[in-house]
Amino acid sequence: MKDIKIESTLTVYENFNELPSDIASLMEKAIEARKNAYAPYSNFSVGAAILLDNNQIVTGNNQENASYPSGLCAERTAIYYAGSQYPNAKIVKMTLTAGSRINQTITPIPPCGACRQAISEYEVKQESPIEIYFMGETGKVVKSDSLANLLPLGFDRSFL
Ligand code: THU
């Protein structure tokens, strides 16, 4: 018997202004996308922006439904759109921002487990890492060099 240790290293930027300019402009796209979220039930709006290796930018936001489980997170809205419109493009970077209409969101909001699994599929498919940056409405921005870094012991095609 032995223990295994799983470690991830993340980078934390103190605020939006510390971001490199290309990431700041991708984050601006996510902020714009967040404004169009359809979130009448949770009042929690999420925006996502994806940069592809063909230089296209795809954005998405959460889309809720009166039948709650039928709604979809921003990350999956964006990534499935990217996969459907640009099936041969690689996803290079993804920025995420979330904010509540009820109280100000100052902590970085990471992608939920289901979205990590969905993003992981594309990272495995394209055999190159997807950089992910996530924040609240304001405050710190967290960067992960890859999705795998956020999903230890992930399930992928190699197990099938
Ligand atoms: N949500 C996202 O869009 N992304 C996440 O990673 C976490 C949660 C959405 C789903 C729902 O519309 C609202 O935030 C509250 O859970």
PDB file of C-alpha atoms and ligand atoms in Angstrom:
ATOM      1  CA  MET A   1       0.000   0.000   0.000  1.00  0.00           C
ATOM      2  CA  LYS A   2       1.194   3.502  -0.731  1.00  0.00           C
ATOM      3  CA  ASP A   3      -0.249   6.986  -0.881  1.00  0.00           C
ATOM      4  CA  ILE A   4      -0.163   9.069  -3.993  1.00  0.00           C
ATOM      5  CA  LYS A   5      -0.114  12.842  -3.862  1.00  0.00           C
ATOM      6  CA  ILE A   6      -1.896  14.930  -6.480  1.00  0.00           C
ATOM      7  CA  GLU A   7      -0.752  18.504  -6.821  1.00  0.00           C
ATOM      8  CA  SER A   8      -1.865  21.409  -8.995  1.00  0.00           C
ATOM      9  CA  THR A   9      -0.222  24.766  -9.389  1.00  0.00           C
ATOM     10  CA  LEU A  10      -2.379  27.779 -10.193  1.00  0.00           C
ATOM     11  CA  THR A  11      -1.379  31.376 -10.845  1.00  0.00           C
ATOM     12  CA  VAL A  12      -3.275  34.144  -9.074  1.00  0.00           C
ATOM     13  CA  TYR A  13      -3.450  37.676 -10.489  1.00  0.00           C
ATOM     14  CA  GLU A  14      -4.389  40.295  -7.907  1.00  0.00           C
ATOM     15  CA  ASN A  15      -6.933  41.885 -10.230  1.00  0.00           C
ATOM     16  CA  PHE A  16      -8.010  42.336 -13.839  1.00  0.00           C
ATOM     17  CA  ASN A  17      -5.404  45.081 -14.415  1.00  0.00           C
ATOM     18  CA  GLU A  18      -2.574  42.626 -13.773  1.00  0.00           C
ATOM     19  CA  LEU A  19      -3.611  40.426 -16.697  1.00  0.00           C
ATOM     20  CA  PRO A  20      -1.516  40.387 -19.887  1.00  0.00           C
ATOM     21  CA  SER A  21      -3.296  42.522 -22.481  1.00  0.00           C
ATOM     22  CA  ASP A  22      -4.378  39.619 -24.727  1.00  0.00           C
ATOM     23  CA  ILE A  23      -5.975  37.855 -21.744  1.00  0.00           C
ATOM     24  CA  ALA A  24      -7.596  41.084 -20.555  1.00  0.00           C
ATOM     25  CA  SER A  25      -9.271  41.518 -23.930  1.00  0.00           C
ATOM     26  CA  LEU A  26     -10.453  37.889 -23.936  1.00  0.00           C
ATOM     27  CA  MET A  27     -11.793  38.436 -20.416  1.00  0.00           C
ATOM     28  CA  GLU A  28     -13.625  41.552 -21.666  1.00  0.00           C
ATOM     29  CA  LYS A  29     -15.414  39.300 -24.158  1.00  0.00           C
ATOM     30  CA  ALA A  30     -16.461  36.996 -21.323  1.00  0.00           C
ATOM     31  CA  ILE A  31     -17.703  40.002 -19.341  1.00  0.00           C
ATOM     32  CA  GLU A  32     -19.743  41.121 -22.366  1.00  0.00           C
ATOM     33  CA  ALA A  33     -21.120  37.596 -22.783  1.00  0.00           C
ATOM     34  CA  ARG A  34     -22.077  37.460 -19.112  1.00  0.00           C
ATOM     35  CA  LYS A  35     -24.383  40.428 -19.650  1.00  0.00           C
ATOM     36  CA  ASN A  36     -26.513  38.314 -21.986  1.00  0.00           C
ATOM     37  CA  ALA A  37     -26.858  35.367 -19.611  1.00  0.00           C
ATOM     38  CA  TYR A  38     -30.389  34.089 -19.180  1.00  0.00           C
ATOM     39  CA  ALA A  39     -30.424  33.445 -15.447  1.00  0.00           C
ATOM     40  CA  PRO A  40     -33.858  34.429 -14.070  1.00  0.00           C
ATOM     41  CA  TYR A  41     -33.882  31.590 -11.504  1.00  0.00           C
ATOM     42  CA  SER A  42     -30.440  31.723  -9.922  1.00  0.00           C
ATOM     43  CA  ASN A  43     -29.680  35.386 -10.669  1.00  0.00           C
ATOM     44  CA  PHE A  44     -26.134  34.114 -11.153  1.00  0.00           C
ATOM     45  CA  SER A  45     -24.717  35.099 -14.525  1.00  0.00           C
ATOM     46  CA  VAL A  46     -21.688  33.470 -16.066  1.00  0.00           C
ATOM     47  CA  GLY A  47     -19.816  34.460 -19.210  1.00  0.00           C
ATOM     48  CA  ALA A  48     -17.225  32.466 -21.135  1.00  0.00           C
ATOM     49  CA  ALA A  49     -14.937  33.401 -24.001  1.00  0.00           C
ATOM     50  CA  ILE A  50     -12.837  30.966 -25.999  1.00  0.00           C
ATOM     51  CA  LEU A  51      -9.893  31.745 -28.251  1.00  0.00           C
ATOM     52  CA  LEU A  52      -9.354  29.192 -31.023  1.00  0.00           C
ATOM     53  CA  ASP A  53      -6.109  28.562 -32.888  1.00  0.00           C
ATOM     54  CA  ASN A  54      -7.736  29.995 -36.037  1.00  0.00           C
ATOM     55  CA  ASN A  55      -8.038  33.282 -34.097  1.00  0.00           C
ATOM     56  CA  GLN A  56     -11.813  33.059 -33.877  1.00  0.00           C
ATOM     57  CA  ILE A  57     -13.359  33.981 -30.546  1.00  0.00           C
ATOM     58  CA  VAL A  58     -16.471  32.171 -29.390  1.00  0.00           C
ATOM     59  CA  THR A  59     -18.487  33.286 -26.387  1.00  0.00           C
ATOM     60  CA  GLY A  60     -21.312  31.831 -24.343  1.00  0.00           C
ATOM     61  CA  ASN A  61     -23.304  32.337 -21.184  1.00  0.00           C
ATOM     62  CA  ASN A  62     -25.546  30.306 -18.936  1.00  0.00           C
ATOM     63  CA  GLN A  63     -29.019  29.545 -20.217  1.00  0.00           C
ATOM     64  CA  GLU A  64     -31.505  28.554 -17.534  1.00  0.00           C
ATOM     65  CA  ASN A  65     -34.843  26.816 -17.828  1.00  0.00           C
ATOM     66  CA  ALA A  66     -38.046  26.592 -15.760  1.00  0.00           C
ATOM     67  CA  SER A  67     -37.242  22.891 -15.681  1.00  0.00           C
ATOM     68  CA  TYR A  68     -33.994  23.606 -13.833  1.00  0.00           C
ATOM     69  CA  PRO A  69     -31.829  20.668 -14.994  1.00  0.00           C
ATOM     70  CA  SER A  70     -32.538  21.544 -18.629  1.00  0.00           C
ATOM     71  CA  GLY A  71     -30.434  24.702 -18.347  1.00  0.00           C
ATOM     72  CA  LEU A  72     -26.809  24.819 -19.400  1.00  0.00           C
ATOM     73  CA  CYS A  73     -23.685  26.449 -17.980  1.00  0.00           C
ATOM     74  CA  ALA A  74     -21.799  29.176 -19.849  1.00  0.00           C
ATOM     75  CA  GLU A  75     -18.707  27.039 -20.377  1.00  0.00           C
ATOM     76  CA  ARG A  76     -20.607  24.243 -22.099  1.00  0.00           C
ATOM     77  CA  THR A  77     -22.735  26.653 -24.131  1.00  0.00           C
ATOM     78  CA  ALA A  78     -19.500  28.188 -25.449  1.00  0.00           C
ATOM     79  CA  ILE A  79     -17.446  25.051 -25.918  1.00  0.00           C
ATOM     80  CA  TYR A  80     -20.183  23.092 -27.675  1.00  0.00           C
ATOM     81  CA  TYR A  81     -20.731  26.023 -29.992  1.00  0.00           C
ATOM     82  CA  ALA A  82     -16.988  26.115 -30.727  1.00  0.00           C
ATOM     83  CA  GLY A  83     -16.967  22.355 -31.326  1.00  0.00           C
ATOM     84  CA  SER A  84     -19.987  22.540 -33.604  1.00  0.00           C
ATOM     85  CA  GLN A  85     -18.828  25.537 -35.664  1.00  0.00           C
ATOM     86  CA  TYR A  86     -15.081  24.888 -35.795  1.00  0.00           C
ATOM     87  CA  PRO A  87     -14.646  21.140 -35.386  1.00  0.00           C
ATOM     88  CA  ASN A  88     -11.017  21.182 -36.511  1.00  0.00           C
ATOM     89  CA  ALA A  89      -9.843  24.166 -34.507  1.00  0.00           C
ATOM     90  CA  LYS A  90      -7.959  23.814 -31.258  1.00  0.00           C
ATOM     91  CA  ILE A  91      -9.046  25.670 -28.148  1.00  0.00           C
ATOM     92  CA  VAL A  92      -6.140  27.744 -26.900  1.00  0.00           C
ATOM     93  CA  LYS A  93      -7.536  29.789 -24.030  1.00  0.00           C
ATOM     94  CA  MET A  94     -10.745  30.221 -22.131  1.00  0.00           C
ATOM     95  CA  THR A  95     -11.780  33.089 -19.844  1.00  0.00           C
ATOM     96  CA  LEU A  96     -14.649  32.890 -17.357  1.00  0.00           C
ATOM     97  CA  THR A  97     -16.422  35.428 -15.203  1.00  0.00           C
ATOM     98  CA  ALA A  98     -19.398  35.051 -12.890  1.00  0.00           C
ATOM     99  CA  GLY A  99     -21.532  37.468 -10.943  1.00  0.00           C
ATOM    100  CA  SER A 100     -24.620  37.385  -8.795  1.00  0.00           C
ATOM    101  CA  ARG A 101     -27.416  39.928  -9.018  1.00  0.00           C
ATOM    102  CA  ILE A 102     -27.924  39.452  -5.278  1.00  0.00           C
ATOM    103  CA  ASN A 103     -24.450  40.139  -3.900  1.00  0.00           C
ATOM    104  CA  GLN A 104     -21.162  41.188  -5.439  1.00  0.00           C
ATOM    105  CA  THR A 105     -19.006  38.275  -6.527  1.00  0.00           C
ATOM    106  CA  ILE A 106     -15.428  39.069  -5.590  1.00  0.00           C
ATOM    107  CA  THR A 107     -14.048  35.539  -5.405  1.00  0.00           C
ATOM    108  CA  PRO A 108     -12.799  33.746  -8.524  1.00  0.00           C
ATOM    109  CA  ILE A 109     -15.506  31.307  -9.664  1.00  0.00           C
ATOM    110  CA  PRO A 110     -14.095  28.049 -11.045  1.00  0.00           C
ATOM    111  CA  PRO A 111     -15.926  25.954 -13.655  1.00  0.00           C
ATOM    112  CA  CYS A 112     -18.280  23.357 -12.170  1.00  0.00           C
ATOM    113  CA  GLY A 113     -17.434  19.661 -12.287  1.00  0.00           C
ATOM    114  CA  ALA A 114     -19.671  18.922 -15.272  1.00  0.00           C
ATOM    115  CA  CYS A 115     -18.038  21.737 -17.251  1.00  0.00           C
ATOM    116  CA  ARG A 116     -14.566  20.516 -16.327  1.00  0.00           C
ATOM    117  CA  GLN A 117     -15.507  17.133 -17.750  1.00  0.00           C
ATOM    118  CA  ALA A 118     -16.848  18.756 -20.932  1.00  0.00           C
ATOM    119  CA  ILE A 119     -13.756  20.938 -21.403  1.00  0.00           C
ATOM    120  CA  SER A 120     -11.528  17.947 -20.687  1.00  0.00           C
ATOM    121  CA  GLU A 121     -13.004  16.110 -23.677  1.00  0.00           C
ATOM    122  CA  TYR A 122     -11.664  18.794 -26.029  1.00  0.00           C
ATOM    123  CA  GLU A 123      -8.288  18.981 -24.319  1.00  0.00           C
ATOM    124  CA  VAL A 124      -7.860  15.225 -24.723  1.00  0.00           C
ATOM    125  CA  LYS A 125      -9.147  15.328 -28.311  1.00  0.00           C
ATOM    126  CA  GLN A 126      -6.793  18.108 -29.403  1.00  0.00           C
ATOM    127  CA  GLU A 127      -3.788  16.794 -27.447  1.00  0.00           C
ATOM    128  CA  SER A 128      -2.812  20.260 -26.280  1.00  0.00           C
ATOM    129  CA  PRO A 129      -3.582  22.139 -23.078  1.00  0.00           C
ATOM    130  CA  ILE A 130      -6.368  24.679 -22.711  1.00  0.00           C
ATOM    131  CA  GLU A 131      -5.390  27.664 -20.566  1.00  0.00           C
ATOM    132  CA  ILE A 132      -8.217  28.717 -18.276  1.00  0.00           C
ATOM    133  CA  TYR A 133      -8.625  32.040 -16.457  1.00  0.00           C
ATOM    134  CA  PHE A 134     -11.506  32.563 -14.060  1.00  0.00           C
ATOM    135  CA  MET A 135     -12.747  35.426 -11.917  1.00  0.00           C
ATOM    136  CA  GLY A 136     -15.848  36.759 -10.201  1.00  0.00           C
ATOM    137  CA  GLU A 137     -17.106  40.175 -11.243  1.00  0.00           C
ATOM    138  CA  THR A 138     -14.043  41.869  -9.760  1.00  0.00           C
ATOM    139  CA  GLY A 139     -11.093  40.796  -7.679  1.00  0.00           C
ATOM    140  CA  LYS A 140      -8.517  38.101  -8.192  1.00  0.00           C
ATOM    141  CA  VAL A 141      -8.161  36.166 -11.431  1.00  0.00           C
ATOM    142  CA  VAL A 142      -6.961  32.566 -11.271  1.00  0.00           C
ATOM    143  CA  LYS A 143      -5.115  30.923 -14.133  1.00  0.00           C
ATOM    144  CA  SER A 144      -4.741  27.209 -14.744  1.00  0.00           C
ATOM    145  CA  ASP A 145      -2.293  26.106 -17.447  1.00  0.00           C
ATOM    146  CA  SER A 146      -4.578  23.271 -18.456  1.00  0.00           C
ATOM    147  CA  LEU A 147      -7.945  21.718 -17.737  1.00  0.00           C
ATOM    148  CA  ALA A 148      -6.226  18.557 -16.495  1.00  0.00           C
ATOM    149  CA  ASN A 149      -4.796  20.684 -13.711  1.00  0.00           C
ATOM    150  CA  LEU A 150      -8.361  21.316 -12.488  1.00  0.00           C
ATOM    151  CA  LEU A 151      -9.556  17.727 -12.880  1.00  0.00           C
ATOM    152  CA  PRO A 152      -7.271  15.191 -11.263  1.00  0.00           C
ATOM    153  CA  LEU A 153      -8.108  11.550 -12.014  1.00  0.00           C
ATOM    154  CA  GLY A 154     -10.328  12.597 -14.901  1.00  0.00           C
ATOM    155  CA  PHE A 155     -12.276  10.075 -16.922  1.00  0.00           C
ATOM    156  CA  ASP A 156     -11.379  10.061 -20.607  1.00  0.00           C
ATOM    157  CA  ARG A 157     -11.462   8.001 -23.793  1.00  0.00           C
ATOM    158  CA  SER A 158      -8.416   5.968 -22.740  1.00  0.00           C
ATOM    159  CA  PHE A 159     -10.617   4.003 -20.307  1.00  0.00           C
ATOM    160  CA  LEU A 160     -13.165   2.940 -22.928  1.00  0.00           C
TER     161      LEU A 160
HETATM  162  N1  THU B   1     -23.092  28.040 -13.893  1.00  0.00           N
HETATM  163  C1  THU B   1     -22.296  28.202 -15.001  1.00  0.00           C
HETATM  164  O1  THU B   1     -22.716  28.768 -16.020  1.00  0.00           O
HETATM  165  N2  THU B   1     -21.047  27.696 -14.943  1.00  0.00           N
HETATM  166  C2  THU B   1     -20.500  27.050 -13.885  1.00  0.00           C
HETATM  167  O2  THU B   1     -19.396  26.531 -13.965  1.00  0.00           O
HETATM  168  C3  THU B   1     -21.238  27.015 -12.621  1.00  0.00           C
HETATM  169  C4  THU B   1     -22.665  27.393 -12.686  1.00  0.00           C
HETATM  170  C5  THU B   1     -24.459  28.543 -13.962  1.00  0.00           C
HETATM  171  C6  THU B   1     -25.507  27.460 -13.963  1.00  0.00           C
HETATM  172  C7  THU B   1     -26.704  28.197 -13.404  1.00  0.00           C
HETATM  173  O3  THU B   1     -27.367  28.872 -14.468  1.00  0.00           O
HETATM  174  C8  THU B   1     -26.101  29.225 -12.460  1.00  0.00           C
HETATM  175  O4  THU B   1     -24.738  29.338 -12.831  1.00  0.00           O
HETATM  176  C9  THU B   1     -26.201  28.863 -10.987  1.00  0.00           C
HETATM  177  O5  THU B   1     -25.693  27.594 -10.750  1.00  0.00           O
END
